[in-house]
Amino acid sequence: MSDLERTVFYDLHVELGAKMVPFAGYEMPVQYPMGVMKEHLHTRAEAGLFDVSHMGQVILRGAGAAAALESLVPVSIQALAEGRQRYALFTNDEGGILDDLMVANRGDHLFLVVNAACKAADVAHMQEKIGAACEIEVITDRALLALQGPKAEAALAAIAPAAAEMRFMDVAILPSEFGDLWISRSGYTGEDGYEISVSEDQAVAFARALLAQEGVAPIGLGARDSLRLEAGLCLYGNDIDTTTSPVEAALEWAIQKVRRTGGDRAGGFPGAARILTELENGTARRRVGLLPEGRAPMRAGTQLFADEASDTPIGEITSGAFGPSIERPMSMGYVPTELASEGTRIFADVRGKRLPATVSAMPFRPSTYKR
């Protein structure tokens, strides 16, 4: 794994007994000695600490930054209130999704968190399209941690007390003995929790301080994936990519009324013609949740069929795993819109056998955000 990058937490992961694997160009912990199943359940019951430093952190500055970024996403950035964060999507001219990201309004600038595998392309995209309208600063000297679960608030408040006052999607810069912490009350597990950017020279000490708090344990990529899938959240590269539109992916909730047809700032983003048409008229296929009827997980790449006998696939699973909290397999994938209604029964080809699954509402487990 010599060509892979390492985050500032690499030695700490090894010290804690992590199994390291290649992921998005980095050596990352897939699990610790507790194991994926227990790490998942521990996060749901107490608090899990995740290294997400491989993700990209970018600051946009300048009076025109919000309008400039809004020209690249079908999301209202200009109306994003100071101290708040919003989910957004970079789209391409064909209406596909280049990446999904978080955007925070921190007063005199915007702070973006983008996916690890896409961050170089995202920065190049912004520099080409909006580099003349705002200053783009790539942050390379700060680590990023996610602290998730019912004990996350108490653990972080022991270090930065004002964190307890934040609500879901609030952002703040709070002082601490580890320097300024850039905090959002968010995450990708369906749990209440935080994402925290910390200076790299203080990052390991900060992580050790969090791990010393009651109920906090290190959690790897394996549990992170099953947690986000129970929460019904997309993984870029699996569930969404450059060919899927936000409407196909059932992410139209991220497109505010003001950017839709008839809105004050309708359109003006890449792929607007396709996306606005799909918002009005629907799509031929939709991302749905699926609950297999047996105990066998239906994993990514599994083909879907309308019935047991058909030879023609109707779609494909894009994510699938066993859900430790719901105690059954779960999947998400794309099916024709006429088969996307909750309760529809379809079939998946699992190792040559046609096994039934039912279209289900997502999230598979209710989220516990502090609103």
mmCIF file of C-alpha atoms in Angstrom:
data_model
loop_
_atom_site.group_PDB
_atom_site.id
_atom_site.type_symbol
_atom_site.label_atom_id
_atom_site.label_comp_id
_atom_site.label_asym_id
_atom_site.label_seq_id
_atom_site.Cartn_x
_atom_site.Cartn_y
_atom_site.Cartn_z
ATOM 1 C CA MET A 1 0.000 0.000 0.000
ATOM 2 C CA SER A 2 3.067 2.253 -0.488
ATOM 3 C CA ASP A 3 1.392 4.507 -3.067
ATOM 4 C CA LEU A 4 -1.460 5.304 -0.721
ATOM 5 C CA GLU A 5 -1.681 8.446 1.388
ATOM 6 C CA ARG A 6 -2.057 8.382 5.152
ATOM 7 C CA THR A 7 -3.993 10.715 7.403
ATOM 8 C CA VAL A 8 -2.419 12.227 10.499
ATOM 9 C CA PHE A 9 -4.178 9.502 12.537
ATOM 10 C CA TYR A 10 -2.433 6.545 10.835
ATOM 11 C CA ASP A 11 -0.159 5.678 13.784
ATOM 12 C CA LEU A 12 -3.068 6.025 16.213
ATOM 13 C CA HIS A 13 -5.182 3.655 14.091
ATOM 14 C CA VAL A 14 -2.378 1.066 14.141
ATOM 15 C CA GLU A 15 -1.864 1.561 17.886
ATOM 16 C CA LEU A 16 -5.579 0.934 18.434
ATOM 17 C CA GLY A 17 -5.374 -2.325 16.470
ATOM 18 C CA ALA A 18 -7.111 -1.231 13.296
ATOM 19 C CA LYS A 19 -7.124 -3.356 10.159
ATOM 20 C CA MET A 20 -5.989 -0.920 7.455
ATOM 21 C CA VAL A 21 -7.267 -1.116 3.872
ATOM 22 C CA PRO A 22 -6.996 0.986 0.696
ATOM 23 C CA PHE A 23 -9.877 3.446 0.364
ATOM 24 C CA ALA A 24 -10.136 6.469 -1.943
ATOM 25 C CA GLY A 25 -6.351 6.638 -2.286
ATOM 26 C CA TYR A 26 -5.683 6.389 1.463
ATOM 27 C CA GLU A 27 -4.819 3.693 3.985
ATOM 28 C CA MET A 28 -7.870 3.774 6.232
ATOM 29 C CA PRO A 29 -9.169 1.665 9.152
ATOM 30 C CA VAL A 30 -11.920 -0.725 8.072
ATOM 31 C CA GLN A 31 -12.411 -2.078 11.588
ATOM 32 C CA TYR A 32 -10.850 -2.261 15.045
ATOM 33 C CA PRO A 33 -10.641 -5.321 17.340
ATOM 34 C CA MET A 34 -14.275 -4.805 18.421
ATOM 35 C CA GLY A 35 -15.385 -5.799 14.899
ATOM 36 C CA VAL A 36 -17.813 -4.223 12.447
ATOM 37 C CA MET A 37 -21.034 -5.500 14.036
ATOM 38 C CA LYS A 38 -20.163 -4.299 17.558
ATOM 39 C CA GLU A 39 -18.738 -1.013 16.251
ATOM 40 C CA HIS A 40 -22.051 -0.355 14.489
ATOM 41 C CA LEU A 41 -24.113 -1.115 17.592
ATOM 42 C CA HIS A 42 -21.717 0.825 19.829
ATOM 43 C CA THR A 43 -22.237 3.951 17.682
ATOM 44 C CA ARG A 44 -26.011 3.555 17.944
ATOM 45 C CA ALA A 45 -25.894 3.075 21.750
ATOM 46 C CA GLU A 46 -22.951 5.290 22.802
ATOM 47 C CA ALA A 47 -20.543 7.222 20.543
ATOM 48 C CA GLY A 48 -18.250 6.363 17.637
ATOM 49 C CA LEU A 49 -15.201 8.352 16.524
ATOM 50 C CA PHE A 50 -14.430 8.204 12.785
ATOM 51 C CA ASP A 51 -11.371 9.465 10.919
ATOM 52 C CA VAL A 52 -12.737 11.291 7.862
ATOM 53 C CA SER A 53 -9.579 13.299 7.194
ATOM 54 C CA HIS A 54 -9.334 11.858 3.698
ATOM 55 C CA MET A 55 -12.241 14.095 2.686
ATOM 56 C CA GLY A 56 -11.537 17.492 1.164
ATOM 57 C CA GLN A 57 -11.919 20.806 2.992
ATOM 58 C CA VAL A 58 -12.235 23.954 0.890
ATOM 59 C CA ILE A 59 -12.946 27.608 1.705
ATOM 60 C CA LEU A 60 -14.535 30.023 -0.785
ATOM 61 C CA ARG A 61 -14.041 33.737 -0.068
ATOM 62 C CA GLY A 62 -15.268 36.936 -1.665
ATOM 63 C CA ALA A 63 -18.479 38.908 -1.997
ATOM 64 C CA GLY A 64 -19.557 36.818 -4.958
ATOM 65 C CA ALA A 65 -18.765 33.393 -3.494
ATOM 66 C CA ALA A 66 -22.353 32.331 -2.756
ATOM 67 C CA ALA A 67 -23.647 33.353 -6.188
ATOM 68 C CA ALA A 68 -20.657 31.726 -7.856
ATOM 69 C CA LEU A 69 -21.094 28.400 -6.049
ATOM 70 C CA GLU A 70 -24.825 28.524 -6.743
ATOM 71 C CA SER A 71 -24.003 28.494 -10.467
ATOM 72 C CA LEU A 72 -22.545 24.979 -10.013
ATOM 73 C CA VAL A 73 -25.234 23.379 -7.810
ATOM 74 C CA PRO A 74 -29.051 23.121 -8.013
ATOM 75 C CA VAL A 75 -29.220 24.290 -4.398
ATOM 76 C CA SER A 76 -29.930 27.651 -2.768
ATOM 77 C CA ILE A 77 -26.591 28.885 -1.472
ATOM 78 C CA GLN A 78 -27.379 32.602 -1.489
ATOM 79 C CA ALA A 79 -30.170 32.064 1.048
ATOM 80 C CA LEU A 80 -28.102 29.818 3.332
ATOM 81 C CA ALA A 81 -28.111 31.585 6.706
ATOM 82 C CA GLU A 82 -24.901 32.385 8.531
ATOM 83 C CA GLY A 83 -24.075 29.606 10.977
ATOM 84 C CA ARG A 84 -25.923 26.981 8.956
ATOM 85 C CA GLN A 85 -24.905 24.101 6.683
ATOM 86 C CA ARG A 86 -26.664 22.508 3.711
ATOM 87 C CA TYR A 87 -26.294 19.359 1.573
ATOM 88 C CA ALA A 88 -25.479 20.150 -2.059
ATOM 89 C CA LEU A 89 -24.629 18.453 -5.356
ATOM 90 C CA PHE A 90 -22.197 19.397 -8.101
ATOM 91 C CA THR A 91 -23.935 18.515 -11.379
ATOM 92 C CA ASN A 92 -22.605 18.151 -14.923
ATOM 93 C CA ASP A 93 -24.038 19.479 -18.164
ATOM 94 C CA GLU A 94 -25.944 16.212 -18.674
ATOM 95 C CA GLY A 95 -27.668 16.520 -15.286
ATOM 96 C CA GLY A 96 -25.537 13.790 -13.643
ATOM 97 C CA ILE A 97 -23.950 14.177 -10.226
ATOM 98 C CA LEU A 98 -20.234 15.022 -10.097
ATOM 99 C CA ASP A 99 -20.107 14.854 -6.298
ATOM 100 C CA ASP A 100 -22.207 15.477 -3.202
ATOM 101 C CA LEU A 101 -20.928 17.834 -0.557
ATOM 102 C CA MET A 102 -21.683 19.903 2.515
ATOM 103 C CA VAL A 103 -21.665 23.719 2.331
ATOM 104 C CA ALA A 104 -21.514 25.908 5.451
ATOM 105 C CA ASN A 105 -22.020 29.668 5.664
ATOM 106 C CA ARG A 106 -19.451 30.904 8.165
ATOM 107 C CA GLY A 107 -20.131 34.608 7.770
ATOM 108 C CA ASP A 108 -17.338 35.995 5.628
ATOM 109 C CA HIS A 109 -16.759 32.733 3.732
ATOM 110 C CA LEU A 110 -18.219 29.383 2.694
ATOM 111 C CA PHE A 111 -16.712 26.137 3.993
ATOM 112 C CA LEU A 112 -17.101 23.009 1.840
ATOM 113 C CA VAL A 113 -16.500 19.348 2.696
ATOM 114 C CA VAL A 114 -16.234 17.122 -0.398
ATOM 115 C CA ASN A 115 -15.648 13.415 -0.997
ATOM 116 C CA ALA A 116 -12.085 12.079 -0.925
ATOM 117 C CA ALA A 117 -12.172 10.402 -4.337
ATOM 118 C CA CYS A 118 -13.626 13.523 -5.978
ATOM 119 C CA LYS A 119 -11.783 16.317 -4.191
ATOM 120 C CA ALA A 120 -9.090 16.986 -6.825
ATOM 121 C CA ALA A 121 -11.690 17.054 -9.602
ATOM 122 C CA ASP A 122 -14.018 19.231 -7.496
ATOM 123 C CA VAL A 123 -11.294 21.817 -6.898
ATOM 124 C CA ALA A 124 -10.317 21.830 -10.579
ATOM 125 C CA HIS A 125 -14.003 22.211 -11.514
ATOM 126 C CA MET A 126 -14.424 25.190 -9.185
ATOM 127 C CA GLN A 127 -11.182 26.806 -10.302
ATOM 128 C CA GLU A 128 -12.223 26.541 -13.943
ATOM 129 C CA LYS A 129 -15.825 27.651 -13.524
ATOM 130 C CA ILE A 130 -15.803 30.147 -10.642
ATOM 131 C CA GLY A 131 -12.130 30.836 -9.955
ATOM 132 C CA ALA A 132 -12.445 34.354 -11.333
ATOM 133 C CA ALA A 133 -15.432 35.148 -9.099
ATOM 134 C CA CYS A 134 -14.103 34.055 -5.727
ATOM 135 C CA GLU A 135 -10.965 32.938 -3.926
ATOM 136 C CA ILE A 136 -10.673 29.157 -3.591
ATOM 137 C CA GLU A 137 -8.524 27.958 -0.696
ATOM 138 C CA VAL A 138 -7.864 24.225 -0.299
ATOM 139 C CA ILE A 139 -7.277 23.389 3.366
ATOM 140 C CA THR A 140 -4.355 20.970 3.750
ATOM 141 C CA ASP A 141 -3.296 21.478 7.370
ATOM 142 C CA ARG A 142 -6.427 20.359 9.195
ATOM 143 C CA ALA A 143 -7.739 16.883 10.010
ATOM 144 C CA LEU A 144 -11.422 15.932 10.086
ATOM 145 C CA LEU A 145 -13.160 13.693 12.620
ATOM 146 C CA ALA A 146 -16.794 12.583 12.931
ATOM 147 C CA LEU A 147 -18.194 11.917 16.390
ATOM 148 C CA GLN A 148 -21.561 10.170 16.180
ATOM 149 C CA GLY A 149 -24.062 8.674 18.610
ATOM 150 C CA PRO A 150 -26.125 9.520 21.700
ATOM 151 C CA LYS A 151 -23.051 10.235 23.841
ATOM 152 C CA ALA A 152 -21.397 12.484 21.238
ATOM 153 C CA GLU A 153 -22.799 15.696 22.715
ATOM 154 C CA ALA A 154 -21.477 15.040 26.228
ATOM 155 C CA ALA A 155 -18.090 13.931 24.904
ATOM 156 C CA LEU A 156 -17.511 17.004 22.745
ATOM 157 C CA ALA A 157 -19.063 19.413 25.271
ATOM 158 C CA ALA A 158 -16.452 18.284 27.819
ATOM 159 C CA ILE A 159 -13.882 19.901 25.514
ATOM 160 C CA ALA A 160 -15.931 22.656 23.828
ATOM 161 C CA PRO A 161 -19.010 23.316 26.025
ATOM 162 C CA ALA A 162 -20.860 25.492 23.489
ATOM 163 C CA ALA A 163 -21.145 22.488 21.171
ATOM 164 C CA ALA A 164 -24.054 21.273 23.316
ATOM 165 C CA GLU A 165 -26.109 24.327 22.266
ATOM 166 C CA MET A 166 -25.821 23.582 18.550
ATOM 167 C CA ARG A 167 -28.694 22.048 16.593
ATOM 168 C CA PHE A 168 -28.711 19.800 13.492
ATOM 169 C CA MET A 169 -26.856 21.519 10.629
ATOM 170 C CA ASP A 170 -25.558 24.381 12.819
ATOM 171 C CA VAL A 171 -21.901 25.286 12.294
ATOM 172 C CA ALA A 172 -19.544 27.142 14.623
ATOM 173 C CA ILE A 173 -15.881 27.814 15.296
ATOM 174 C CA LEU A 174 -15.293 27.085 18.976
ATOM 175 C CA PRO A 175 -12.095 27.621 20.997
ATOM 176 C CA SER A 176 -10.519 24.714 22.854
ATOM 177 C CA GLU A 177 -7.222 23.637 24.366
ATOM 178 C CA PHE A 178 -6.607 22.027 20.946
ATOM 179 C CA GLY A 179 -7.016 25.309 19.087
ATOM 180 C CA ASP A 180 -10.082 26.480 17.187
ATOM 181 C CA LEU A 181 -12.415 23.624 16.300
ATOM 182 C CA TRP A 182 -14.495 24.007 13.120
ATOM 183 C CA ILE A 183 -17.657 22.169 14.113
ATOM 184 C CA SER A 184 -20.865 21.191 12.330
ATOM 185 C CA ARG A 185 -23.649 19.296 14.068
ATOM 186 C CA SER A 186 -24.010 16.719 11.337
ATOM 187 C CA GLY A 187 -22.659 13.399 10.142
ATOM 188 C CA TYR A 188 -23.500 10.485 7.910
ATOM 189 C CA THR A 189 -24.808 7.792 10.238
ATOM 190 C CA GLY A 190 -28.358 8.938 11.022
ATOM 191 C CA GLU A 191 -27.219 9.641 14.576
ATOM 192 C CA ASP A 192 -26.946 12.922 16.394
ATOM 193 C CA GLY A 193 -23.320 14.007 16.296
ATOM 194 C CA TYR A 194 -20.663 16.282 14.915
ATOM 195 C CA GLU A 195 -18.014 16.660 12.262
ATOM 196 C CA ILE A 196 -14.973 18.496 13.605
ATOM 197 C CA SER A 197 -12.061 20.035 11.700
ATOM 198 C CA VAL A 198 -8.957 20.414 13.870
ATOM 199 C CA SER A 199 -5.442 21.643 13.165
ATOM 200 C CA GLU A 200 -3.212 18.674 12.234
ATOM 201 C CA ASP A 201 -0.645 19.514 14.898
ATOM 202 C CA GLN A 202 -3.347 19.130 17.575
ATOM 203 C CA ALA A 203 -5.396 16.402 15.883
ATOM 204 C CA VAL A 204 -4.028 13.273 17.564
ATOM 205 C CA ALA A 205 -4.134 14.843 21.034
ATOM 206 C CA PHE A 206 -7.714 15.943 20.356
ATOM 207 C CA ALA A 207 -8.691 12.455 19.191
ATOM 208 C CA ARG A 208 -7.144 10.914 22.310
ATOM 209 C CA ALA A 209 -9.081 13.390 24.473
ATOM 210 C CA LEU A 210 -12.337 12.353 22.781
ATOM 211 C CA LEU A 211 -11.498 8.647 23.105
ATOM 212 C CA ALA A 212 -10.934 9.229 26.843
ATOM 213 C CA GLN A 213 -14.549 10.391 27.233
ATOM 214 C CA GLU A 214 -17.162 7.954 28.503
ATOM 215 C CA GLY A 215 -18.579 5.720 25.783
ATOM 216 C CA VAL A 216 -16.389 6.918 22.884
ATOM 217 C CA ALA A 217 -14.761 4.191 20.758
ATOM 218 C CA PRO A 218 -12.903 4.267 17.416
ATOM 219 C CA ILE A 219 -15.030 3.058 14.490
ATOM 220 C CA GLY A 220 -13.899 1.951 11.027
ATOM 221 C CA LEU A 221 -15.187 2.176 7.479
ATOM 222 C CA GLY A 222 -17.086 -1.110 7.723
ATOM 223 C CA ALA A 223 -19.490 0.136 10.370
ATOM 224 C CA ARG A 224 -19.633 3.571 8.770
ATOM 225 C CA ASP A 225 -21.036 1.939 5.629
ATOM 226 C CA SER A 226 -23.742 -0.083 7.399
ATOM 227 C CA LEU A 227 -24.675 2.947 9.548
ATOM 228 C CA ARG A 228 -25.136 5.234 6.523
ATOM 229 C CA LEU A 229 -27.070 2.539 4.670
ATOM 230 C CA GLU A 230 -29.501 2.094 7.590
ATOM 231 C CA ALA A 231 -29.894 5.884 7.438
ATOM 232 C CA GLY A 232 -30.758 5.655 3.707
ATOM 233 C CA LEU A 233 -27.842 7.911 2.732
ATOM 234 C CA CYS A 234 -26.087 7.670 -0.634
ATOM 235 C CA LEU A 235 -22.441 6.701 -1.084
ATOM 236 C CA TYR A 236 -20.932 8.584 -4.002
ATOM 237 C CA GLY A 237 -19.580 6.178 -6.608
ATOM 238 C CA ASN A 238 -22.036 3.469 -5.543
ATOM 239 C CA ASP A 239 -25.506 5.005 -5.332
ATOM 240 C CA ILE A 240 -24.907 8.200 -7.297
ATOM 241 C CA ASP A 241 -22.456 9.081 -10.073
ATOM 242 C CA THR A 242 -22.033 11.175 -13.193
ATOM 243 C CA THR A 243 -24.886 9.354 -14.952
ATOM 244 C CA THR A 244 -27.547 9.602 -12.242
ATOM 245 C CA SER A 245 -29.567 12.769 -11.813
ATOM 246 C CA PRO A 246 -30.675 14.130 -8.414
ATOM 247 C CA VAL A 247 -34.302 13.238 -9.242
ATOM 248 C CA GLU A 248 -33.450 9.659 -10.236
ATOM 249 C CA ALA A 249 -31.529 9.388 -6.965
ATOM 250 C CA ALA A 250 -34.547 10.644 -4.960
ATOM 251 C CA LEU A 251 -32.500 13.640 -3.810
ATOM 252 C CA GLU A 252 -34.918 16.319 -5.052
ATOM 253 C CA TRP A 253 -35.444 17.348 -1.409
ATOM 254 C CA ALA A 254 -32.020 19.035 -1.712
ATOM 255 C CA ILE A 255 -33.301 21.343 -4.483
ATOM 256 C CA GLN A 256 -35.095 24.289 -2.896
ATOM 257 C CA LYS A 257 -38.179 25.871 -4.488
ATOM 258 C CA VAL A 258 -36.244 29.008 -5.415
ATOM 259 C CA ARG A 259 -34.035 27.008 -7.853
ATOM 260 C CA ARG A 260 -36.951 25.139 -9.450
ATOM 261 C CA THR A 261 -39.069 26.262 -12.392
ATOM 262 C CA GLY A 262 -40.996 29.371 -11.326
ATOM 263 C CA GLY A 263 -38.558 30.166 -8.502
ATOM 264 C CA ASP A 264 -36.782 33.515 -8.194
ATOM 265 C CA ARG A 265 -33.421 31.904 -9.068
ATOM 266 C CA ALA A 266 -34.611 28.959 -11.128
ATOM 267 C CA GLY A 267 -32.078 27.073 -13.209
ATOM 268 C CA GLY A 268 -28.654 28.443 -14.065
ATOM 269 C CA PHE A 269 -26.801 25.321 -12.915
ATOM 270 C CA PRO A 270 -25.201 22.576 -15.046
ATOM 271 C CA GLY A 271 -27.776 20.107 -16.330
ATOM 272 C CA ALA A 272 -30.705 22.376 -15.430
ATOM 273 C CA ALA A 273 -32.698 21.470 -18.529
ATOM 274 C CA ARG A 274 -32.793 17.762 -17.616
ATOM 275 C CA ILE A 275 -33.157 18.209 -13.861
ATOM 276 C CA LEU A 276 -35.953 20.802 -14.021
ATOM 277 C CA THR A 277 -37.816 18.662 -16.569
ATOM 278 C CA GLU A 278 -37.498 15.613 -14.336
ATOM 279 C CA LEU A 279 -38.742 17.604 -11.337
ATOM 280 C CA GLU A 280 -41.862 18.441 -13.340
ATOM 281 C CA ASN A 281 -42.436 15.151 -15.161
ATOM 282 C CA GLY A 282 -40.613 12.454 -13.184
ATOM 283 C CA THR A 283 -37.992 9.967 -14.337
ATOM 284 C CA ALA A 284 -37.918 6.515 -15.878
ATOM 285 C CA ARG A 285 -36.126 5.029 -12.843
ATOM 286 C CA ARG A 286 -35.773 5.803 -9.126
ATOM 287 C CA ARG A 287 -33.484 4.917 -6.252
ATOM 288 C CA VAL A 288 -35.413 2.878 -3.700
ATOM 289 C CA GLY A 289 -34.840 1.018 -0.479
ATOM 290 C CA LEU A 290 -35.190 -2.764 -0.604
ATOM 291 C CA LEU A 291 -35.736 -5.236 2.222
ATOM 292 C CA PRO A 292 -34.813 -8.805 1.191
ATOM 293 C CA GLU A 293 -37.285 -11.314 2.573
ATOM 294 C CA GLY A 294 -34.606 -13.812 3.629
ATOM 295 C CA ARG A 295 -31.372 -13.456 5.578
ATOM 296 C CA ALA A 296 -29.080 -13.247 2.530
ATOM 297 C CA PRO A 297 -27.780 -9.698 1.881
ATOM 298 C CA MET A 298 -28.256 -8.390 -1.646
ATOM 299 C CA ARG A 299 -25.028 -6.525 -2.328
ATOM 300 C CA ALA A 300 -23.902 -3.907 -4.868
ATOM 301 C CA GLY A 301 -23.995 -5.182 -8.433
ATOM 302 C CA THR A 302 -26.817 -7.681 -7.841
ATOM 303 C CA GLN A 303 -29.264 -7.587 -10.743
ATOM 304 C CA LEU A 304 -32.968 -7.028 -10.131
ATOM 305 C CA PHE A 305 -35.910 -8.621 -11.972
ATOM 306 C CA ALA A 306 -39.641 -7.938 -12.078
ATOM 307 C CA ASP A 307 -40.467 -11.598 -11.399
ATOM 308 C CA GLU A 308 -38.866 -14.979 -10.825
ATOM 309 C CA ALA A 309 -38.935 -16.064 -14.478
ATOM 310 C CA SER A 310 -37.830 -12.964 -16.391
ATOM 311 C CA ASP A 311 -34.476 -12.989 -18.189
ATOM 312 C CA THR A 312 -34.332 -9.198 -18.555
ATOM 313 C CA PRO A 313 -33.001 -7.242 -15.557
ATOM 314 C CA ILE A 314 -34.919 -4.133 -14.553
ATOM 315 C CA GLY A 315 -32.213 -2.597 -12.404
ATOM 316 C CA GLU A 316 -29.360 -3.184 -10.007
ATOM 317 C CA ILE A 317 -28.489 -3.011 -6.326
ATOM 318 C CA THR A 318 -26.061 -0.146 -5.630
ATOM 319 C CA SER A 319 -25.505 -0.756 -1.883
ATOM 320 C CA GLY A 320 -26.356 -3.711 0.288
ATOM 321 C CA ALA A 321 -25.397 -5.118 3.682
ATOM 322 C CA PHE A 322 -26.754 -6.642 6.862
ATOM 323 C CA GLY A 323 -28.203 -3.963 9.152
ATOM 324 C CA PRO A 324 -27.093 -4.715 12.730
ATOM 325 C CA SER A 325 -29.640 -2.307 14.253
ATOM 326 C CA ILE A 326 -32.605 -3.508 12.206
ATOM 327 C CA GLU A 327 -31.374 -7.116 12.424
ATOM 328 C CA ARG A 328 -31.975 -7.930 8.778
ATOM 329 C CA PRO A 329 -30.434 -7.375 5.337
ATOM 330 C CA MET A 330 -31.073 -4.064 3.554
ATOM 331 C CA SER A 331 -30.221 -2.664 0.149
ATOM 332 C CA MET A 332 -30.788 0.288 -2.099
ATOM 333 C CA GLY A 333 -30.841 0.333 -5.868
ATOM 334 C CA TYR A 334 -32.551 1.611 -9.006
ATOM 335 C CA VAL A 335 -35.796 0.240 -10.426
ATOM 336 C CA PRO A 336 -38.271 1.476 -13.079
ATOM 337 C CA THR A 337 -40.483 4.194 -11.577
ATOM 338 C CA GLU A 338 -43.607 2.082 -12.053
ATOM 339 C CA LEU A 339 -42.061 -0.472 -9.680
ATOM 340 C CA ALA A 340 -40.786 2.081 -7.141
ATOM 341 C CA SER A 341 -43.876 2.235 -4.938
ATOM 342 C CA GLU A 342 -43.464 1.116 -1.339
ATOM 343 C CA GLY A 343 -44.578 -2.481 -0.906
ATOM 344 C CA THR A 344 -43.781 -3.584 -4.473
ATOM 345 C CA ARG A 345 -42.257 -7.071 -4.550
ATOM 346 C CA ILE A 346 -39.365 -7.691 -6.948
ATOM 347 C CA PHE A 347 -36.628 -10.319 -7.267
ATOM 348 C CA ALA A 348 -32.829 -10.282 -7.105
ATOM 349 C CA ASP A 349 -30.418 -12.781 -8.605
ATOM 350 C CA VAL A 350 -28.257 -13.902 -5.656
ATOM 351 C CA ARG A 351 -25.681 -16.496 -6.723
ATOM 352 C CA GLY A 352 -28.027 -17.890 -9.385
ATOM 353 C CA LYS A 353 -31.164 -17.900 -7.216
ATOM 354 C CA ARG A 354 -34.076 -15.481 -7.589
ATOM 355 C CA LEU A 355 -34.812 -14.164 -4.102
ATOM 356 C CA PRO A 356 -37.672 -11.762 -3.257
ATOM 357 C CA ALA A 357 -37.313 -8.264 -1.843
ATOM 358 C CA THR A 358 -39.838 -5.553 -1.024
ATOM 359 C CA VAL A 359 -39.516 -1.872 -1.915
ATOM 360 C CA SER A 360 -39.283 -0.048 1.403
ATOM 361 C CA ALA A 361 -39.287 3.518 2.650
ATOM 362 C CA MET A 362 -35.956 4.916 3.808
ATOM 363 C CA PRO A 363 -34.332 5.477 6.235
ATOM 364 C CA PHE A 364 -34.521 1.869 7.361
ATOM 365 C CA ARG A 365 -34.029 3.142 10.918
ATOM 366 C CA PRO A 366 -35.314 6.566 12.073
ATOM 367 C CA SER A 367 -32.602 9.179 12.464
ATOM 368 C CA THR A 368 -31.973 10.854 15.821
ATOM 369 C CA TYR A 369 -30.787 14.318 14.785
ATOM 370 C CA LYS A 370 -31.112 17.032 17.463
ATOM 371 C CA ARG A 371 -33.314 19.620 15.792
#
